[in-house]
Short mmCIF file of C-alpha atoms and ligand atoms in Angstrom, two decimals:
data_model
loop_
_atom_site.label_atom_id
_atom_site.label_comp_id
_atom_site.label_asym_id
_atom_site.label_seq_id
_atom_site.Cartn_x
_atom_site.Cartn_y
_atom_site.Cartn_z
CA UNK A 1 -16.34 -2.33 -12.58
CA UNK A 2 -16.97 -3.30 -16.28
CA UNK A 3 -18.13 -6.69 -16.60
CA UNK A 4 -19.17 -8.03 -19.88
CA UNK A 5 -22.82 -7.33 -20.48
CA UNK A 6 -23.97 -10.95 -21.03
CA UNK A 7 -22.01 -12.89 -18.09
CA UNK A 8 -21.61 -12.62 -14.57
CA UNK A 9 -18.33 -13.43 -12.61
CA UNK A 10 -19.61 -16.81 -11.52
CA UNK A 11 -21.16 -17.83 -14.81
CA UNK A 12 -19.32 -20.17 -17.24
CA UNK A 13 -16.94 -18.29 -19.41
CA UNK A 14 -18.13 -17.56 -23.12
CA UNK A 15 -15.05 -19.71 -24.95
CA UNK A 16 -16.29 -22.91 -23.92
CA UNK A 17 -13.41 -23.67 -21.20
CA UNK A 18 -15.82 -24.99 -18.53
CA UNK A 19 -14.26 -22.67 -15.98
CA UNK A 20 -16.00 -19.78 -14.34
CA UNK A 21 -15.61 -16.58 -16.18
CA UNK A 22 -13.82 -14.71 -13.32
CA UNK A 23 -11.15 -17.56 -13.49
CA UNK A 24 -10.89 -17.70 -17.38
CA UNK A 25 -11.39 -14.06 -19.84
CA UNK A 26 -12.72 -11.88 -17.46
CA UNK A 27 -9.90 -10.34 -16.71
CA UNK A 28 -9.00 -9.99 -20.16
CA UNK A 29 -12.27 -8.42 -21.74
CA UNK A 30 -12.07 -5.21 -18.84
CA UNK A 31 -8.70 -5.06 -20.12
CA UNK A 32 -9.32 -4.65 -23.66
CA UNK A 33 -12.68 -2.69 -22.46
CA UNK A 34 -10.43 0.04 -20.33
CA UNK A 35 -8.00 0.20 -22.57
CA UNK A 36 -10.62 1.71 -25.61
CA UNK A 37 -10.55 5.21 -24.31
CA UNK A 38 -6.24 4.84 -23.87
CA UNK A 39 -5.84 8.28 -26.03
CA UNK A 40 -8.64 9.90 -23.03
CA UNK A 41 -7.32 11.98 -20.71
CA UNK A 42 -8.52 11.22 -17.54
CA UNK A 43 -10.61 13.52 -14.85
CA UNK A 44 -7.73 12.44 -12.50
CA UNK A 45 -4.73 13.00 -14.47
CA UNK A 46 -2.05 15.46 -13.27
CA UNK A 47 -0.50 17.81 -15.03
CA UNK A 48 3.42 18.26 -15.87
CA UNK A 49 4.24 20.19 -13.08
CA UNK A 50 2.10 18.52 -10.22
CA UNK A 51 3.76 15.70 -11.70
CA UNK A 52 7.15 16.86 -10.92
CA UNK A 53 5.87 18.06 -7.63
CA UNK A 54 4.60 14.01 -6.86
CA UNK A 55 8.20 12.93 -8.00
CA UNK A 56 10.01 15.38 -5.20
CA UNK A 57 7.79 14.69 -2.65
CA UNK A 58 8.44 10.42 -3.14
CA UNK A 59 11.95 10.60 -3.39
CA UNK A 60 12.14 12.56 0.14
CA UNK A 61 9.54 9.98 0.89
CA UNK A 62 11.84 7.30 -0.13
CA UNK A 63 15.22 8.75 1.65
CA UNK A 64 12.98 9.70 4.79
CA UNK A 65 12.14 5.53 4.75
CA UNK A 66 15.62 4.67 3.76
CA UNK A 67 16.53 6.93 7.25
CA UNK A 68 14.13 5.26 9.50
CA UNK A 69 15.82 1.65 8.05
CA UNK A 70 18.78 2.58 10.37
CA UNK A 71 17.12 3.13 13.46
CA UNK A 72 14.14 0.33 13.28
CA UNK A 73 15.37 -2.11 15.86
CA UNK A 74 15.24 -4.04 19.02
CA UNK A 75 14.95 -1.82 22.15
CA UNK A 76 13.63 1.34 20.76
CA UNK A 77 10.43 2.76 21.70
CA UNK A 78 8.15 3.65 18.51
CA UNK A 79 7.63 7.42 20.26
CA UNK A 80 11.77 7.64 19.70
CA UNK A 81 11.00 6.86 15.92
CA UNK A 82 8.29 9.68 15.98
CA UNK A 83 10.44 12.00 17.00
CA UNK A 84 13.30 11.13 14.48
CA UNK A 85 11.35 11.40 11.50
CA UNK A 86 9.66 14.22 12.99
CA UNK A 87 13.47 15.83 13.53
CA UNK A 88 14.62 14.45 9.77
CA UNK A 89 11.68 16.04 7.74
CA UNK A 90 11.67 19.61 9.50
CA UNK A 91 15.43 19.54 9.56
CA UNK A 92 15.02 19.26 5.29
CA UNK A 93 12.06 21.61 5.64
CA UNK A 94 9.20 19.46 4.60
CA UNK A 95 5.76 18.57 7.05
CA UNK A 96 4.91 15.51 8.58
CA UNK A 97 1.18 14.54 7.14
CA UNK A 98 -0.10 12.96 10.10
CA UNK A 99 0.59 15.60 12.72
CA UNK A 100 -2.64 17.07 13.69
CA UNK A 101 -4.54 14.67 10.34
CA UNK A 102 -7.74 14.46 11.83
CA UNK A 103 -7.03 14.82 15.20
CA UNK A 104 -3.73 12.31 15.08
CA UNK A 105 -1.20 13.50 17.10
CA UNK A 106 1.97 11.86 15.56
CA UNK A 107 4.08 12.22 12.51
CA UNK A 108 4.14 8.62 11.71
CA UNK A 109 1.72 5.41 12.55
CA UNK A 110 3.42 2.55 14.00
CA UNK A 111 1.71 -0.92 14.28
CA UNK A 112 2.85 -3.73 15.69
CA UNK A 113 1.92 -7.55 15.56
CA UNK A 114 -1.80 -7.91 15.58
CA UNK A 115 -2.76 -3.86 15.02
CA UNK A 116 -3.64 -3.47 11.51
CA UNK A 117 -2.89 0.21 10.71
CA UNK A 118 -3.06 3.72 12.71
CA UNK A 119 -0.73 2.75 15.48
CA UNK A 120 0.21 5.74 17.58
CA UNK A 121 3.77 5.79 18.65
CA UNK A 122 4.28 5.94 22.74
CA UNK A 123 7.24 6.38 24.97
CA UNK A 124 5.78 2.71 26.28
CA UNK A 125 6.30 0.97 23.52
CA UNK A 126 9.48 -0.95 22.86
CA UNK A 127 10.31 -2.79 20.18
CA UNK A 128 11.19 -6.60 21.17
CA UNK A 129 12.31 -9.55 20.24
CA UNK A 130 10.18 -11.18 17.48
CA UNK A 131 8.08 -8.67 16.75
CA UNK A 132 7.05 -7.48 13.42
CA UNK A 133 6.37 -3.72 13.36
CA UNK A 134 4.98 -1.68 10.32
CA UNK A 135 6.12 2.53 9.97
CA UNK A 136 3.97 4.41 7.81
CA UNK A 137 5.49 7.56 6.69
CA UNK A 138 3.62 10.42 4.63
CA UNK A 139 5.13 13.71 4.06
CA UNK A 140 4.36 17.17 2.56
CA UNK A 141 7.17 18.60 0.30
CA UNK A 142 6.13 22.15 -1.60
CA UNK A 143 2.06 21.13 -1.67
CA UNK A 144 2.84 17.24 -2.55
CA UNK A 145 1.91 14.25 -0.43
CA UNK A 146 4.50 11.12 -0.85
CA UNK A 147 3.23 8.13 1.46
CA UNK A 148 5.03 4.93 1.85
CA UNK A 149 5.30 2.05 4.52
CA UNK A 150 7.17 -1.19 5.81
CA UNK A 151 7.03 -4.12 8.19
CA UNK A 152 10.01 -4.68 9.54
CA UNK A 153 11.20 -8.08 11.23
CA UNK A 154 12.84 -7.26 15.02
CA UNK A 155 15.36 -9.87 16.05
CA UNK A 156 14.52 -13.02 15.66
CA UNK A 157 10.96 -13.67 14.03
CA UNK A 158 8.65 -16.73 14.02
CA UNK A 159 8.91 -18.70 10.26
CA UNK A 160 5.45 -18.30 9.56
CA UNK A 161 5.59 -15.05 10.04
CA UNK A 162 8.53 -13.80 8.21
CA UNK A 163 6.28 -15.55 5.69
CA UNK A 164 2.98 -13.51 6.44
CA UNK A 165 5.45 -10.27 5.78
CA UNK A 166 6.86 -11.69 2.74
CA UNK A 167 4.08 -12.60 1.09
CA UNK A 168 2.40 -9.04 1.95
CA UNK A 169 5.38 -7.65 -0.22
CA UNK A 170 4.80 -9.90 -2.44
CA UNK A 171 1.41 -8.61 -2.73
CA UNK A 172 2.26 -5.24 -3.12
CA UNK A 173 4.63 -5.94 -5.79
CA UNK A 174 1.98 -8.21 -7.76
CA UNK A 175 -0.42 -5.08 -7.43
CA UNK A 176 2.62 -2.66 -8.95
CA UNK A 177 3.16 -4.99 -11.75
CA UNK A 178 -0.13 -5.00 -12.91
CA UNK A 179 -1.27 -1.48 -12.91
CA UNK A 180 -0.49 0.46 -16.40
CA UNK A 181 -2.33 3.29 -18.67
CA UNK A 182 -5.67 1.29 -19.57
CA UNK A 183 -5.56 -0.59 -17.11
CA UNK A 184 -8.77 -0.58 -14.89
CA UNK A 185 -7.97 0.09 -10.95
CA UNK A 186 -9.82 -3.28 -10.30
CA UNK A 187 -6.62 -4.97 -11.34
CA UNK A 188 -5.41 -4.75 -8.02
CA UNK A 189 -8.26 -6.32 -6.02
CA UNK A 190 -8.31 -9.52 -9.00
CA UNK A 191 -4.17 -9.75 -8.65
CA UNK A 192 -3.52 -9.16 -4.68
CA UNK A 193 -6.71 -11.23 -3.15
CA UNK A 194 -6.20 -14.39 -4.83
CA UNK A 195 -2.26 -14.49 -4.38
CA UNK A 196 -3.06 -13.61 -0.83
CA UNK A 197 -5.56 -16.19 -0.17
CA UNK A 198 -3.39 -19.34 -2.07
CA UNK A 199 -1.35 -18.78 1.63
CA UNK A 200 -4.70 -18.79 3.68
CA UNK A 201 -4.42 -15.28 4.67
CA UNK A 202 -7.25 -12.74 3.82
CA UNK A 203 -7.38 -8.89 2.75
CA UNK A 204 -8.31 -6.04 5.12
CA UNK A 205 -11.72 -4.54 3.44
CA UNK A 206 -12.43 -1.75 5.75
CA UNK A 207 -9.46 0.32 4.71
CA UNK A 208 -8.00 0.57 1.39
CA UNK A 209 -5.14 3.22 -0.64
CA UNK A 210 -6.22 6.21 -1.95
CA UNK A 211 -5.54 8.75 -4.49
CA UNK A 212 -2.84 11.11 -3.77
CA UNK A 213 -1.56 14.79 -4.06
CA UNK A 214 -2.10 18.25 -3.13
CA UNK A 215 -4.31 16.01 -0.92
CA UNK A 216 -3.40 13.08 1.28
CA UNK A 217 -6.40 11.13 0.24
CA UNK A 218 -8.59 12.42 -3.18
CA UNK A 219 -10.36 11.36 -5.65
CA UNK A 220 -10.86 7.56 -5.37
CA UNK A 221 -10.12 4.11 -2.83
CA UNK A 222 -8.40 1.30 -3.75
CA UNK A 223 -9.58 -1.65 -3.13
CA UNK A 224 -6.79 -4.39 -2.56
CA UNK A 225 -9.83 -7.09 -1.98
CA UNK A 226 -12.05 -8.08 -5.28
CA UNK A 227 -15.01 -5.89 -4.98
CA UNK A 228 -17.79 -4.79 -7.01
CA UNK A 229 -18.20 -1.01 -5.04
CA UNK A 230 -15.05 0.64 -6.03
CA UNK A 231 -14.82 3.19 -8.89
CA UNK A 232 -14.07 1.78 -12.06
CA UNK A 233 -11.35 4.07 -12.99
CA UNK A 234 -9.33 3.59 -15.89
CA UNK A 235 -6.07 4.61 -14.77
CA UNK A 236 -4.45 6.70 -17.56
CA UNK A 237 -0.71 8.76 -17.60
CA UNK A 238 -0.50 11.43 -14.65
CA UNK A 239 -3.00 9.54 -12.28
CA UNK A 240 -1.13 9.50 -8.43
CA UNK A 241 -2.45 7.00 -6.00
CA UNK A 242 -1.16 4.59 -3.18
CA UNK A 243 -1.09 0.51 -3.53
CA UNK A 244 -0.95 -0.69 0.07
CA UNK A 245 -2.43 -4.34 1.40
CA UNK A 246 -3.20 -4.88 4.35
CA UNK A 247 -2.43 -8.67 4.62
CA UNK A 248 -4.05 -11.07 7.88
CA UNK A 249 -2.68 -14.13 8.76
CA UNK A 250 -6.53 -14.85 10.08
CA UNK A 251 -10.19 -13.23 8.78
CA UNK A 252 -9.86 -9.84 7.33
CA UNK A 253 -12.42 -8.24 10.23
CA UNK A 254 -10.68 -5.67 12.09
CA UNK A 255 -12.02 -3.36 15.22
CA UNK A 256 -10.87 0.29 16.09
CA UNK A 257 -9.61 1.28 20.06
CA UNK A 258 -12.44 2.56 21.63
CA UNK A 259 -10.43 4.26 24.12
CA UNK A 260 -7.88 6.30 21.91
CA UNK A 261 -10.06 5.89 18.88
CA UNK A 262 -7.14 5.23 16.05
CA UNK A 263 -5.49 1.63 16.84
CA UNK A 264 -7.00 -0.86 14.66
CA UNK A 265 -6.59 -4.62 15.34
CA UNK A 266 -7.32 -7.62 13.90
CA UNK A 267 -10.66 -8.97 15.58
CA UNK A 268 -9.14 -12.56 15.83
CA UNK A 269 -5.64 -11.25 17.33
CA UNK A 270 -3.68 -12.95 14.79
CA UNK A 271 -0.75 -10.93 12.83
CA UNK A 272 -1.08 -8.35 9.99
CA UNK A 273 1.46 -7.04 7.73
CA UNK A 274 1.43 -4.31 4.83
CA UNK A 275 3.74 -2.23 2.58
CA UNK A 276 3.43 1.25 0.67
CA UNK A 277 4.16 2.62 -2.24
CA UNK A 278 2.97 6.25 -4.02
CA UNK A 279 2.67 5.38 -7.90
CA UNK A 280 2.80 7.21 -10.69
CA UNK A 281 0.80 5.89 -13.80
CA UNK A 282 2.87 6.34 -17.02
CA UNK A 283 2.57 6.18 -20.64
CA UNK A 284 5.03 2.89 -20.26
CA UNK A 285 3.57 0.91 -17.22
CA UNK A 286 3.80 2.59 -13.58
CA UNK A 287 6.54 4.29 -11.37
CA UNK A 288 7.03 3.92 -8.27
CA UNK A 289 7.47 7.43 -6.51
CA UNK A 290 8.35 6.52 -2.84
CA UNK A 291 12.01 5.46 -3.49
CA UNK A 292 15.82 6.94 -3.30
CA UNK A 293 17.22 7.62 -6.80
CA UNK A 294 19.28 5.09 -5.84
CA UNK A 295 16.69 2.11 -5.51
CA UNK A 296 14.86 4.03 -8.60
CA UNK A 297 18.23 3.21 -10.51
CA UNK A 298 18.76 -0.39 -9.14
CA UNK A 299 15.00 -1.10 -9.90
CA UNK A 300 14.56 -2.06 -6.33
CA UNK A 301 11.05 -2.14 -4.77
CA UNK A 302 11.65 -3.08 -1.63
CA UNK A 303 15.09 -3.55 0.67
CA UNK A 304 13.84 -5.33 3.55
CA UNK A 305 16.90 -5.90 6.23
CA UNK A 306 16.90 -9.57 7.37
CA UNK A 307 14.24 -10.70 4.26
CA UNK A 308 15.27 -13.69 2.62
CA UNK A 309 16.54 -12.68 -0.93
CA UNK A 310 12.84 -13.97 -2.31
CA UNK A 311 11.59 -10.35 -2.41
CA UNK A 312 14.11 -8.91 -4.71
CA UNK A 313 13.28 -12.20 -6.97
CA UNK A 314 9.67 -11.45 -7.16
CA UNK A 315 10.93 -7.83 -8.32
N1 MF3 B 401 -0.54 6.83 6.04
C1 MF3 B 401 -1.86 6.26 6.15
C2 MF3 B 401 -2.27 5.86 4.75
O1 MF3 B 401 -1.52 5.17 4.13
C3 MF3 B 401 -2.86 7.17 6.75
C4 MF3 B 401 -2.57 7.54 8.15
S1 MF3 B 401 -3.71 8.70 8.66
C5 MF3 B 401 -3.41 8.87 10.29
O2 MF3 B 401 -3.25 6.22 4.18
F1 MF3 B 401 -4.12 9.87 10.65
F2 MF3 B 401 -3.71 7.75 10.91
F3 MF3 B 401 -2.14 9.11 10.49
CO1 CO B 402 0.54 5.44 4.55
CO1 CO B 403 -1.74 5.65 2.16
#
């Protein structure tokens, strides 16, 4: 992460403010610092065609997520939803990502309430009332990864967590609107941590988004928490990655299922939400990949059923 050579994050910022530097220009010098080299072309940048590859596979993404929308409710078990995307994608002859990834033996992850991420769907496992239940969905189309999830509200959901889920979007969207060619990937930790944590909640450290492509995960993690280990990669037109907090109501410590290995929870038991987008750096700013042409055209980020109409605000 490029920090300026004289002052640490903590120190007092150079213009005489009084505030910390990580709270006044520090954001501002890695900007103008990452945005020297604009005119480089990144290591990670794709080229026209795997570009056009990225944009088919997010838009199947996107109508695959738009599909699922219509079936996420009370009663059904999250094996059912499995099988249904499972069905969808093979019927439009594209691969389910997950299937067989490392030993995972579904074509989506489904996590409910307190489990973090990596949820394996199961014949057992109905959705109720109250619940909140994320579906992460990553398919293959022609070589090209898209990956995208959502946290859906079932029936009728507890205020402050409605708010836990909204605020996760929220974060998502922050990290979206602040990623752009010359723009250093750090942006995301400095803009989604601190809106996260003016609500209390913390930021899941142990897993992060990725680079994406030919690959499901290449090249590089991103952090959503403020970190100094991550790569300090510029991003620059043609890079491909994912932006997706994982947002806990409690601490952000989290343990893995010892029995089936893949379930992770949050250590305290207390809720976690997250959302998923694939993005696309541009010359402009960024585009998001994992949407219909539809919600590409109506500049719609998320379409939550049952959100209050806050989300499409913060668009
Ligand atoms: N879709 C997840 C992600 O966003 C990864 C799931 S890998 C699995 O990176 F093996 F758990 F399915
Ligand atoms: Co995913
Ligand atoms: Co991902």
């Amino acid at each position: 992460m490029f920090q300026s050579p004289k002052l640490k994050r903590n120190d007092p910022c150079w213009c005489g403010s009084g505030k910390k530097y990580k709270k006044c220009h520090m954001l501002q010098d890695q900007q103008e610092h990452a945005s020297q080299p604009r005119t480089a072309k990144s290591k990670y940048a794709k080229t026209p065609a795997e570009i056009e590859g990225m944009r088919k596979a997010g838009k199947f993404n996107g109508e695959l997520m738009d599909f699922v929308r219509g079936h996420v409710a009370e009663g059904i078990s999250t094996l059912k939803l499995d099988i249904l995307v499972n069905e969808y994608t093979r019927d439009h002859g594209h691969v389910p990502a997950t299937l067989g990834y490392q030993g995972f033996t579904r074509s989506i992850c489904t996590s409910i309430n307190n489990v973090v991420c990596h949820g394996i769907p199961s014949e057992s496992e109905i959705l109720r009332d109250g619940d909140i239940v994320n579906v992460d969905l990553t398919t293959i189309v022609d070589g090209f990864h898209g990956d995208s999830s959502e946290t859906f509200l079932i029936g009728r959901v507890a205020e402050e967590v409605k708010k836990l889920v909204r605020v996760t979007a929220e974060c998502m969207i922050q990290g979206i609107r602040a990623v752009g060619p010359g723009i250093p990937l750090a942006i995301l930790g400095q803009t989604i941590e601190p809106y996260a944590r003016r609500y209390g909640y913390s930021i899941v450290r142990q897993y992060t988004g990725h680079g994406i492509g030919r690959k499901f995960h290449e090249n590089f993690s991103v952090y959503h928490h403020e970190s100094n280990e991550g790569d300090n990669v510029s991003l620059q037109p043609g890079i491909t990655f994912t932006i997706e907090p994982m947002v806990n109501m409690g601490g952000y410590q989290v343990s893995t299922d010892k029995v089936d290995k893949w379930t992770v929870r949050t250590k305290d038991g207390l809720m976690s939400a997250q959302f998923e987008h694939t993005v696309l750096i541009t010359a402009e700013g960024c585009e998001v990949l994992t949407l219909t042409p539809s919600q590409k055209e109506k500049g719609v980020i998320i379409d939550i059923p049952g959100m209050p109409l806050e989300i499409s605000a913060a668009i």
